[in-house]
Amino acid sequence: MPDTQHSEPLDPFEERLTAGLHDAGNAFETDRAALATAGALKGRRRLLRRRNAAVMSGAAGIALVGVGGALLLPSGNPAEAQAAHATAARSTATSAPTPVSGAALINTLEKLLPQGTFSKAEARGTDEEPAPYVHVVYDDGNGASAVEVGLGRVQPGSDQARQTTRCPGKAFTHYDACGTSRLADGSVVMVLQGYEYPDRRVDTKLWSAELVTPQGQHVSISEWNAAAEKDAPITRPQPPLSPAQLRKVAAATAWRDAIDAMPVDPNSPVTPPSPSETGATLSVTSTLRTLLPKGLTVSEAGDTDDSGFGYAVVDDGKGKTLVQVNVQADMSDVEGDLFGSDAEVLSDGTKVAEHQGPGEKGGSGVVMWTVDTIRTDGRRVVVSAFNSGAQDTTATRTTPALTMNQLRTIALSPNWL
């Protein structure tokens, strides 16, 4: 059995998280609307998808993007999940759990995978920081593949619980297929068939399964059609496990037993914050849809893990346009950085800045039109439109489907208040 202890400064997940945060930092530099937001969907999705309860995304590339919601038990009552989580947390805290070693996690994964050969195994046990995981290179005879499992917890009934198993919007994440299903025990599992590189500069495929139980146990499985996530040649057309096999491996009770063996943070909350505490009392996307001009067909729309962000992909019959809105409170401290002396000041003190320029995410011919506003109470509303259904795809039209005046009307609407 390979040594489960490794002294490398960063594991593959941490490297991907660092890359996501670096991308978010680049977005902060280039996208005015991203200067003071919570982080990029790409960084947050990577955290959500790949390793543990803190995991987060996607590939929005701009720091305005994210996902929201709540996981319910089959009864539809989140209070039951909260109570179960609270009871489990209290009982676990009273007695120290018996750790599950990294070697045991490696053995579990190897037993759950179809017959094949294994190499380059490494793992962290349930008592190791920052979170338990197992990684192997698996070959079923048709080519080597990296396979990983990460374990963690999420709050039952919380936004994060639903975020983890919610398919990302195609306006921000490129993938071939994605589906979410509910198991007989009330667990929810999402299987995403996507790519390691959102821009497809290398055609490495990444398929993943995210499972969350009603008790908040989170199992994350990832597989590639290469022996490593990055910088490795493609060894097979597809990753080895089918979507059905991914679901089955994710649902194995051994992973839940290992999660139960993780130490419980006595300071972690056992009930999700209320909408008034999070500020997510309204859906940004639903508000946006009420403000869109007539004559537009909405083909995709959604909210994200940042409760202040929403988007819609619209079409006036002449090509798709991505429209996105970010609503932020208490932005007065960065007002001077965002709005220069040339900003328009309305009679009520609201400042307005308008920008038209090229897109920044690689789409050929894409332009970005933005109206940025800030009220006297520090509430900021930023509305942007693109002449494409996604920022990193080729333009579908010469200009966005919405005019600058229409974007201005949306941004200045009292509905955001």
GROMACS .gro file of C-alpha atoms in nm:
model
  417
    1MET     CA    1   0.000   0.000   0.000
    2PRO     CA    2   0.150   0.338  -0.091
    3ASP     CA    3   0.247   0.577   0.183
    4THR     CA    4  -0.056   0.794   0.254
    5GLN     CA    5   0.152   1.081   0.389
    6HIS     CA    6   0.292   1.327   0.136
    7SER     CA    7   0.489   1.642   0.190
    8GLU     CA    8   0.413   1.828  -0.131
    9PRO     CA    9   0.324   2.190  -0.061
   10LEU     CA   10  -0.003   2.172  -0.254
   11ASP     CA   11  -0.227   1.878  -0.341
   12PRO     CA   12  -0.400   1.877  -0.683
   13PHE     CA   13  -0.719   2.026  -0.539
   14GLU     CA   14  -0.532   2.309  -0.369
   15GLU     CA   15  -0.352   2.379  -0.697
   16ARG     CA   16  -0.686   2.404  -0.878
   17LEU     CA   17  -0.828   2.628  -0.607
   18THR     CA   18  -0.524   2.853  -0.628
   19ALA     CA   19  -0.567   2.872  -1.004
   20GLY     CA   20  -0.934   2.961  -0.962
   21LEU     CA   21  -0.854   3.237  -0.715
   22HIS     CA   22  -0.583   3.365  -0.949
   23ASP     CA   23  -0.840   3.383  -1.228
   24ALA     CA   24  -1.071   3.570  -0.994
   25GLY     CA   25  -0.793   3.816  -0.918
   26ASN     CA   26  -0.741   3.876  -1.288
   27ALA     CA   27  -1.112   3.943  -1.325
   28PHE     CA   28  -1.094   4.198  -1.044
   29GLU     CA   29  -0.828   4.384  -1.240
   30THR     CA   30  -1.009   4.386  -1.571
   31ASP     CA   31  -1.378   4.397  -1.486
   32ARG     CA   32  -1.493   4.709  -1.300
   33ALA     CA   33  -1.807   4.527  -1.190
   34ALA     CA   34  -1.591   4.273  -1.008
   35LEU     CA   35  -1.386   4.503  -0.786
   36ALA     CA   36  -1.569   4.435  -0.460
   37THR     CA   37  -1.760   4.111  -0.505
   38ALA     CA   38  -1.722   3.790  -0.307
   39GLY     CA   39  -1.516   3.589  -0.563
   40ALA     CA   40  -1.526   3.424  -0.900
   41LEU     CA   41  -1.764   3.138  -0.977
   42LYS     CA   42  -1.469   2.949  -1.117
   43GLY     CA   43  -1.282   2.959  -0.788
   44ARG     CA   44  -1.596   2.893  -0.585
   45ARG     CA   45  -1.712   2.609  -0.809
   46ARG     CA   46  -1.375   2.442  -0.785
   47LEU     CA   47  -1.385   2.467  -0.409
   48LEU     CA   48  -1.740   2.333  -0.409
   49ARG     CA   49  -1.693   2.055  -0.658
   50ARG     CA   50  -1.362   1.898  -0.592
   51ARG     CA   51  -1.298   1.834  -0.236
   52ASN     CA   52  -1.508   1.902   0.077
   53ALA     CA   53  -1.786   2.087   0.250
   54ALA     CA   54  -1.624   2.416   0.169
   55VAL     CA   55  -1.622   2.319  -0.200
   56MET     CA   56  -1.767   2.556  -0.448
   57SER     CA   57  -1.861   2.747  -0.951
   58GLY     CA   58  -1.768   2.687  -1.286
   59ALA     CA   59  -1.613   2.898  -1.493
   60ALA     CA   60  -1.771   3.230  -1.501
   61GLY     CA   61  -1.434   3.397  -1.514
   62ILE     CA   62  -1.575   3.718  -1.365
   63ALA     CA   63  -1.612   3.779  -0.997
   64LEU     CA   64  -1.981   3.855  -1.014
   65VAL     CA   65  -2.093   3.500  -1.051
   66GLY     CA   66  -2.209   3.219  -0.826
   67VAL     CA   67  -2.522   2.971  -0.723
   68GLY     CA   68  -2.798   2.954  -0.448
   69GLY     CA   69  -3.079   2.742  -0.304
   70ALA     CA   70  -3.164   2.487  -0.033
   71LEU     CA   71  -3.165   2.108  -0.004
   72LEU     CA   72  -3.484   1.955   0.135
   73LEU     CA   73  -3.565   1.613   0.272
   74PRO     CA   74  -3.817   1.403   0.076
   75SER     CA   75  -4.084   1.552   0.300
   76GLY     CA   76  -3.982   1.896   0.178
   77ASN     CA   77  -3.927   2.012   0.536
   78PRO     CA   78  -3.583   2.169   0.588
   79ALA     CA   79  -3.645   2.185   0.964
   80GLU     CA   80  -3.624   1.806   0.983
   81ALA     CA   81  -3.283   1.812   0.817
   82GLN     CA   82  -3.167   2.087   1.050
   83ALA     CA   83  -3.283   1.893   1.356
   84ALA     CA   84  -3.113   1.576   1.233
   85HIS     CA   85  -2.792   1.768   1.172
   86ALA     CA   86  -2.807   1.928   1.517
   87THR     CA   87  -2.865   1.591   1.688
   88ALA     CA   88  -2.582   1.430   1.495
   89ALA     CA   89  -2.346   1.717   1.575
   90ARG     CA   90  -2.424   1.701   1.946
   91SER     CA   91  -2.389   1.323   1.969
   92THR     CA   92  -2.064   1.327   1.772
   93ALA     CA   93  -1.922   1.603   1.987
   94THR     CA   94  -1.975   1.396   2.303
   95SER     CA   95  -1.740   1.121   2.192
   96ALA     CA   96  -1.432   1.146   1.973
   97PRO     CA   97  -1.489   0.955   1.648
   98THR     CA   98  -1.252   0.679   1.548
   99PRO     CA   99  -1.049   0.815   1.254
  100VAL     CA  100  -1.052   0.646   0.916
  101SER     CA  101  -0.698   0.635   0.778
  102GLY     CA  102  -0.589   0.740   0.433
  103ALA     CA  103  -0.490   0.381   0.361
  104ALA     CA  104  -0.844   0.267   0.446
  105LEU     CA  105  -0.991   0.528   0.209
  106ILE     CA  106  -0.763   0.409  -0.070
  107ASN     CA  107  -0.875   0.051  -0.007
  108THR     CA  108  -1.241   0.159  -0.016
  109LEU     CA  109  -1.205   0.335  -0.350
  110GLU     CA  110  -1.017   0.045  -0.508
  111LYS     CA  111  -1.290  -0.198  -0.399
  112LEU     CA  112  -1.567   0.023  -0.537
  113LEU     CA  113  -1.411   0.064  -0.882
  114PRO     CA  114  -1.447  -0.206  -1.151
  115GLN     CA  115  -1.162  -0.451  -1.193
  116GLY     CA  116  -0.840  -0.288  -1.301
  117THR     CA  117  -0.494  -0.180  -1.191
  118PHE     CA  118  -0.405   0.102  -0.951
  119SER     CA  119  -0.104   0.323  -0.905
  120LYS     CA  120   0.008   0.657  -0.756
  121ALA     CA  121  -0.239   0.631  -0.469
  122GLU     CA  122  -0.241   0.902  -0.206
  123ALA     CA  123  -0.490   1.006   0.057
  124ARG     CA  124  -0.565   1.203   0.374
  125GLY     CA  125  -0.751   1.039   0.658
  126THR     CA  126  -1.053   1.180   0.838
  127ASP     CA  127  -0.836   1.330   1.112
  128GLU     CA  128  -0.604   1.513   0.870
  129GLU     CA  129  -0.629   1.871   0.750
  130PRO     CA  130  -0.772   2.030   0.554
  131ALA     CA  131  -1.014   1.747   0.465
  132PRO     CA  132  -1.009   1.376   0.381
  133TYR     CA  133  -0.964   1.269   0.022
  134VAL     CA  134  -0.826   0.985  -0.187
  135HIS     CA  135  -0.660   0.992  -0.529
  136VAL     CA  136  -0.559   0.699  -0.750
  137VAL     CA  137  -0.459   0.638  -1.109
  138TYR     CA  138  -0.692   0.366  -1.232
  139ASP     CA  139  -0.667   0.162  -1.552
  140ASP     CA  140  -0.948  -0.070  -1.657
  141GLY     CA  141  -0.745  -0.189  -1.955
  142ASN     CA  142  -0.857   0.092  -2.182
  143GLY     CA  143  -0.625   0.365  -2.058
  144ALA     CA  144  -0.516   0.526  -1.733
  145SER     CA  145  -0.743   0.773  -1.554
  146ALA     CA  146  -0.706   0.990  -1.245
  147VAL     CA  147  -0.991   0.929  -0.999
  148GLU     CA  148  -1.048   1.131  -0.683
  149VAL     CA  149  -1.293   1.130  -0.395
  150GLY     CA  150  -1.333   1.417  -0.149
  151LEU     CA  151  -1.541   1.406   0.168
  152GLY     CA  152  -1.694   1.680   0.378
  153ARG     CA  153  -2.008   1.828   0.529
  154VAL     CA  154  -2.257   2.096   0.434
  155GLN     CA  155  -2.538   2.247   0.638
  156PRO     CA  156  -2.867   2.067   0.571
  157GLY     CA  157  -3.123   2.307   0.433
  158SER     CA  158  -2.860   2.566   0.341
  159ASP     CA  159  -2.784   2.737   0.014
  160GLN     CA  160  -2.457   2.549  -0.001
  161ALA     CA  161  -2.636   2.214   0.018
  162ARG     CA  162  -2.829   2.290  -0.299
  163GLN     CA  163  -2.542   2.467  -0.471
  164THR     CA  164  -2.337   2.151  -0.451
  165THR     CA  165  -2.586   1.946  -0.652
  166ARG     CA  166  -2.716   2.213  -0.887
  167CYS     CA  167  -2.610   2.204  -1.253
  168PRO     CA  168  -2.426   2.523  -1.345
  169GLY     CA  169  -2.562   2.762  -1.608
  170LYS     CA  170  -2.430   2.698  -1.957
  171ALA     CA  171  -2.378   3.071  -1.999
  172PHE     CA  172  -2.080   3.034  -1.767
  173THR     CA  173  -1.976   2.669  -1.771
  174HIS     CA  174  -1.921   2.456  -2.080
  175TYR     CA  175  -2.019   2.091  -2.046
  176ASP     CA  176  -2.170   1.810  -2.251
  177ALA     CA  177  -2.433   1.691  -2.004
  178CYS     CA  178  -2.549   1.745  -1.648
  179GLY     CA  179  -2.829   1.594  -1.443
  180THR     CA  180  -2.951   1.595  -1.084
  181SER     CA  181  -3.150   1.312  -0.928
  182ARG     CA  182  -3.283   1.218  -0.585
  183LEU     CA  183  -3.206   0.878  -0.434
  184ALA     CA  184  -3.450   0.670  -0.231
  185ASP     CA  185  -3.294   0.785   0.099
  186GLY     CA  186  -3.345   1.151   0.009
  187SER     CA  187  -2.986   1.215  -0.100
  188VAL     CA  188  -2.940   1.437  -0.402
  189VAL     CA  189  -2.668   1.365  -0.658
  190MET     CA  190  -2.553   1.564  -0.957
  191VAL     CA  191  -2.341   1.419  -1.237
  192LEU     CA  192  -2.160   1.668  -1.459
  193GLN     CA  193  -1.983   1.564  -1.779
  194GLY     CA  194  -1.752   1.854  -1.850
  195TYR     CA  195  -1.393   1.955  -1.913
  196GLU     CA  196  -1.090   2.035  -1.700
  197TYR     CA  197  -1.024   2.351  -1.899
  198PRO     CA  198  -1.332   2.568  -1.952
  199ASP     CA  199  -1.182   2.723  -2.266
  200ARG     CA  200  -1.111   2.373  -2.407
  201ARG     CA  201  -0.749   2.466  -2.485
  202VAL     CA  202  -0.677   2.103  -2.398
  203ASP     CA  203  -0.956   1.852  -2.447
  204THR     CA  204  -0.914   1.682  -2.109
  205LYS     CA  205  -1.255   1.563  -1.992
  206LEU     CA  206  -1.362   1.593  -1.630
  207TRP     CA  207  -1.669   1.403  -1.514
  208SER     CA  208  -1.783   1.446  -1.157
  209ALA     CA  209  -2.055   1.341  -0.915
  210GLU     CA  210  -2.163   1.550  -0.617
  211LEU     CA  211  -2.382   1.379  -0.356
  212VAL     CA  212  -2.535   1.544  -0.050
  213THR     CA  213  -2.739   1.347   0.203
  214PRO     CA  214  -3.026   1.491   0.410
  215GLN     CA  215  -2.785   1.489   0.705
  216GLY     CA  216  -2.536   1.708   0.519
  217GLN     CA  217  -2.277   1.446   0.426
  218HIS     CA  218  -2.103   1.549   0.104
  219VAL     CA  219  -1.927   1.305  -0.130
  220SER     CA  220  -1.744   1.446  -0.432
  221ILE     CA  221  -1.603   1.219  -0.704
  222SER     CA  222  -1.401   1.332  -1.005
  223GLU     CA  223  -1.253   1.135  -1.294
  224TRP     CA  224  -1.053   1.233  -1.601
  225ASN     CA  225  -0.965   1.074  -1.934
  226ALA     CA  226  -0.599   1.121  -1.848
  227ALA     CA  227  -0.366   1.002  -1.575
  228ALA     CA  228  -0.361   1.350  -1.418
  229GLU     CA  229  -0.592   1.649  -1.412
  230LYS     CA  230  -0.347   1.875  -1.592
  231ASP     CA  231  -0.031   1.846  -1.800
  232ALA     CA  232  -0.087   1.481  -1.889
  233PRO     CA  233  -0.166   1.330  -2.230
  234ILE     CA  234  -0.520   1.210  -2.298
  235THR     CA  235  -0.522   0.832  -2.262
  236ARG     CA  236  -0.879   0.742  -2.359
  237PRO     CA  237  -1.184   0.902  -2.529
  238GLN     CA  238  -1.391   0.916  -2.209
  239PRO     CA  239  -1.327   0.878  -1.836
  240PRO     CA  240  -1.373   0.516  -1.724
  241LEU     CA  241  -1.692   0.542  -1.514
  242SER     CA  242  -2.028   0.607  -1.675
  243PRO     CA  243  -2.268   0.856  -1.513
  244ALA     CA  244  -2.458   0.563  -1.358
  245GLN     CA  245  -2.135   0.418  -1.216
  246LEU     CA  246  -2.037   0.758  -1.075
  247ARG     CA  247  -2.371   0.780  -0.894
  248LYS     CA  248  -2.327   0.430  -0.754
  249VAL     CA  249  -1.975   0.494  -0.623
  250ALA     CA  250  -2.082   0.826  -0.473
  251ALA     CA  251  -2.372   0.658  -0.291
  252ALA     CA  252  -2.156   0.396  -0.119
  253THR     CA  253  -2.221   0.390   0.256
  254ALA     CA  254  -1.848   0.362   0.329
  255TRP     CA  255  -1.802   0.730   0.238
  256ARG     CA  256  -2.079   0.836   0.475
  257ASP     CA  257  -1.923   0.631   0.755
  258ALA     CA  258  -1.593   0.809   0.690
  259ILE     CA  259  -1.760   1.150   0.698
  260ASP     CA  260  -1.921   1.059   1.031
  261ALA     CA  261  -1.569   0.988   1.159
  262MET     CA  262  -1.456   1.344   1.082
  263PRO     CA  263  -1.422   1.569   1.389
  264VAL     CA  264  -1.713   1.808   1.433
  265ASP     CA  265  -1.639   2.175   1.477
  266PRO     CA  266  -1.835   2.272   1.792
  267ASN     CA  267  -1.854   2.629   1.662
  268SER     CA  268  -2.017   2.536   1.332
  269PRO     CA  269  -2.384   2.637   1.304
  270VAL     CA  270  -2.644   2.360   1.299
  271THR     CA  271  -2.915   2.565   1.128
  272PRO     CA  272  -2.883   2.764   0.807
  273PRO     CA  273  -2.899   3.143   0.823
  274SER     CA  274  -3.234   3.304   0.759
  275PRO     CA  275  -3.295   3.501   0.438
  276SER     CA  276  -3.282   3.823   0.640
  277GLU     CA  277  -2.938   3.729   0.771
  278THR     CA  278  -2.799   3.649   0.427
  279GLY     CA  279  -2.969   3.937   0.251
  280ALA     CA  280  -3.105   3.691  -0.005
  281THR     CA  281  -3.467   3.793   0.042
  282LEU     CA  282  -3.523   3.839  -0.330
  283SER     CA  283  -3.400   3.654  -0.635
  284VAL     CA  284  -3.189   3.884  -0.848
  285THR     CA  285  -3.277   3.687  -1.159
  286SER     CA  286  -3.653   3.700  -1.096
  287THR     CA  287  -3.627   4.078  -1.052
  288LEU     CA  288  -3.420   4.105  -1.369
  289ARG     CA  289  -3.681   3.912  -1.567
  290THR     CA  290  -3.954   4.155  -1.463
  291LEU     CA  291  -3.740   4.444  -1.588
  292LEU     CA  292  -3.640   4.302  -1.927
  293PRO     CA  293  -3.787   4.486  -2.228
  294LYS     CA  294  -4.076   4.323  -2.409
  295GLY     CA  295  -4.007   4.118  -2.718
  296LEU     CA  296  -3.717   3.919  -2.572
  297THR     CA  297  -3.723   3.540  -2.539
  298VAL     CA  298  -3.540   3.402  -2.232
  299SER     CA  299  -3.359   3.075  -2.308
  300GLU     CA  300  -3.163   3.046  -1.983
  301ALA     CA  301  -3.172   3.225  -1.649
  302GLY     CA  302  -3.050   3.163  -1.298
  303ASP     CA  303  -2.915   3.283  -0.968
  304THR     CA  304  -2.579   3.179  -0.836
  305ASP     CA  305  -2.385   3.115  -0.515
  306ASP     CA  306  -2.344   3.489  -0.477
  307SER     CA  307  -2.694   3.589  -0.366
  308GLY     CA  308  -2.647   3.931  -0.526
  309PHE     CA  309  -2.590   3.797  -0.877
  310GLY     CA  310  -2.833   3.686  -1.146
  311TYR     CA  311  -2.836   3.648  -1.522
  312ALA     CA  312  -3.049   3.571  -1.825
  313VAL     CA  313  -2.973   3.473  -2.183
  314VAL     CA  314  -3.219   3.649  -2.412
  315ASP     CA  315  -3.290   3.664  -2.784
  316ASP     CA  316  -3.485   3.920  -2.986
  317GLY     CA  317  -3.479   3.697  -3.293
  318LYS     CA  318  -3.143   3.830  -3.410
  319GLY     CA  319  -2.909   3.635  -3.185
  320LYS     CA  320  -2.842   3.560  -2.820
  321THR     CA  321  -2.741   3.814  -2.555
  322LEU     CA  322  -2.617   3.742  -2.204
  323VAL     CA  323  -2.748   3.993  -1.948
  324GLN     CA  324  -2.609   3.984  -1.597
  325VAL     CA  325  -2.683   4.187  -1.284
  326ASN     CA  326  -2.490   4.226  -0.961
  327VAL     CA  327  -2.649   4.392  -0.658
  328GLN     CA  328  -2.418   4.486  -0.371
  329ALA     CA  329  -2.486   4.665  -0.044
  330ASP     CA  330  -2.255   4.893   0.156
  331MET     CA  331  -2.019   4.982  -0.129
  332SER     CA  332  -1.957   5.340  -0.023
  333ASP     CA  333  -1.602   5.260   0.090
  334VAL     CA  334  -1.496   5.180  -0.269
  335GLU     CA  335  -1.713   5.439  -0.440
  336GLY     CA  336  -1.414   5.655  -0.520
  337ASP     CA  337  -1.240   5.365  -0.693
  338LEU     CA  338  -1.545   5.274  -0.899
  339PHE     CA  339  -1.684   5.613  -0.994
  340GLY     CA  340  -1.449   5.889  -1.106
  341SER     CA  341  -1.510   6.262  -1.117
  342ASP     CA  342  -1.666   6.223  -1.461
  343ALA     CA  343  -1.949   6.000  -1.330
  344GLU     CA  344  -2.300   6.135  -1.382
  345VAL     CA  345  -2.475   6.240  -1.060
  346LEU     CA  346  -2.856   6.230  -1.060
  347SER     CA  347  -3.083   6.460  -0.861
  348ASP     CA  348  -3.120   6.203  -0.580
  349GLY     CA  349  -2.742   6.164  -0.551
  350THR     CA  350  -2.719   5.835  -0.743
  351LYS     CA  351  -2.400   5.807  -0.947
  352VAL     CA  352  -2.405   5.647  -1.292
  353ALA     CA  353  -2.111   5.530  -1.504
  354GLU     CA  354  -2.150   5.378  -1.851
  355HIS     CA  355  -1.893   5.165  -2.031
  356GLN     CA  356  -1.877   5.013  -2.378
  357GLY     CA  357  -1.582   4.805  -2.483
  358PRO     CA  358  -1.457   4.467  -2.597
  359GLY     CA  359  -1.535   4.151  -2.405
  360GLU     CA  360  -1.264   4.019  -2.176
  361LYS     CA  361  -1.316   3.642  -2.172
  362GLY     CA  362  -1.187   3.540  -2.514
  363GLY     CA  363  -1.503   3.528  -2.724
  364SER     CA  364  -1.432   3.638  -3.080
  365GLY     CA  365  -1.598   3.971  -3.156
  366VAL     CA  366  -1.770   3.993  -2.817
  367VAL     CA  367  -1.846   4.338  -2.677
  368MET     CA  368  -1.956   4.430  -2.325
  369TRP     CA  369  -2.195   4.713  -2.246
  370THR     CA  370  -2.228   4.809  -1.879
  371VAL     CA  371  -2.425   5.055  -1.668
  372ASP     CA  372  -2.283   5.087  -1.317
  373THR     CA  373  -2.480   5.270  -1.046
  374ILE     CA  374  -2.443   5.345  -0.677
  375ARG     CA  375  -2.704   5.498  -0.448
  376THR     CA  376  -2.632   5.735  -0.162
  377ASP     CA  377  -2.679   5.450   0.085
  378GLY     CA  378  -2.398   5.257  -0.082
  379ARG     CA  379  -2.618   5.010  -0.273
  380ARG     CA  380  -2.457   4.930  -0.607
  381VAL     CA  381  -2.636   4.781  -0.909
  382VAL     CA  382  -2.432   4.680  -1.214
  383VAL     CA  383  -2.599   4.562  -1.534
  384SER     CA  384  -2.399   4.426  -1.829
  385ALA     CA  385  -2.499   4.287  -2.167
  386PHE     CA  386  -2.296   4.102  -2.430
  387ASN     CA  387  -2.352   4.033  -2.797
  388SER     CA  388  -2.328   3.660  -2.732
  389GLY     CA  389  -2.495   3.401  -2.512
  390ALA     CA  390  -2.168   3.356  -2.319
  391GLN     CA  391  -1.862   3.571  -2.276
  392ASP     CA  392  -1.616   3.318  -2.410
  393THR     CA  393  -1.804   3.213  -2.723
  394THR     CA  394  -1.813   3.382  -3.063
  395ALA     CA  395  -2.040   3.683  -3.098
  396THR     CA  396  -2.387   3.600  -3.226
  397ARG     CA  397  -2.470   3.958  -3.331
  398THR     CA  398  -2.303   4.297  -3.379
  399THR     CA  399  -2.431   4.457  -3.057
  400PRO     CA  400  -2.624   4.333  -2.752
  401ALA     CA  401  -3.000   4.296  -2.780
  402LEU     CA  402  -3.049   4.566  -2.514
  403THR     CA  403  -2.956   4.929  -2.571
  404MET     CA  404  -2.759   5.135  -2.321
  405ASN     CA  405  -3.079   5.320  -2.232
  406GLN     CA  406  -3.254   4.992  -2.157
  407LEU     CA  407  -2.963   4.878  -1.940
  408ARG     CA  408  -2.975   5.211  -1.761
  409THR     CA  409  -3.348   5.173  -1.694
  410ILE     CA  410  -3.287   4.828  -1.544
  411ALA     CA  411  -2.998   4.946  -1.325
  412LEU     CA  412  -3.188   5.247  -1.190
  413SER     CA  413  -3.512   5.060  -1.121
  414PRO     CA  414  -3.642   5.105  -0.764
  415ASN     CA  415  -3.720   4.731  -0.766
  416TRP     CA  416  -3.362   4.666  -0.655
  417LEU     CA  417  -3.430   4.856  -0.335
   0.00000   0.00000   0.00000
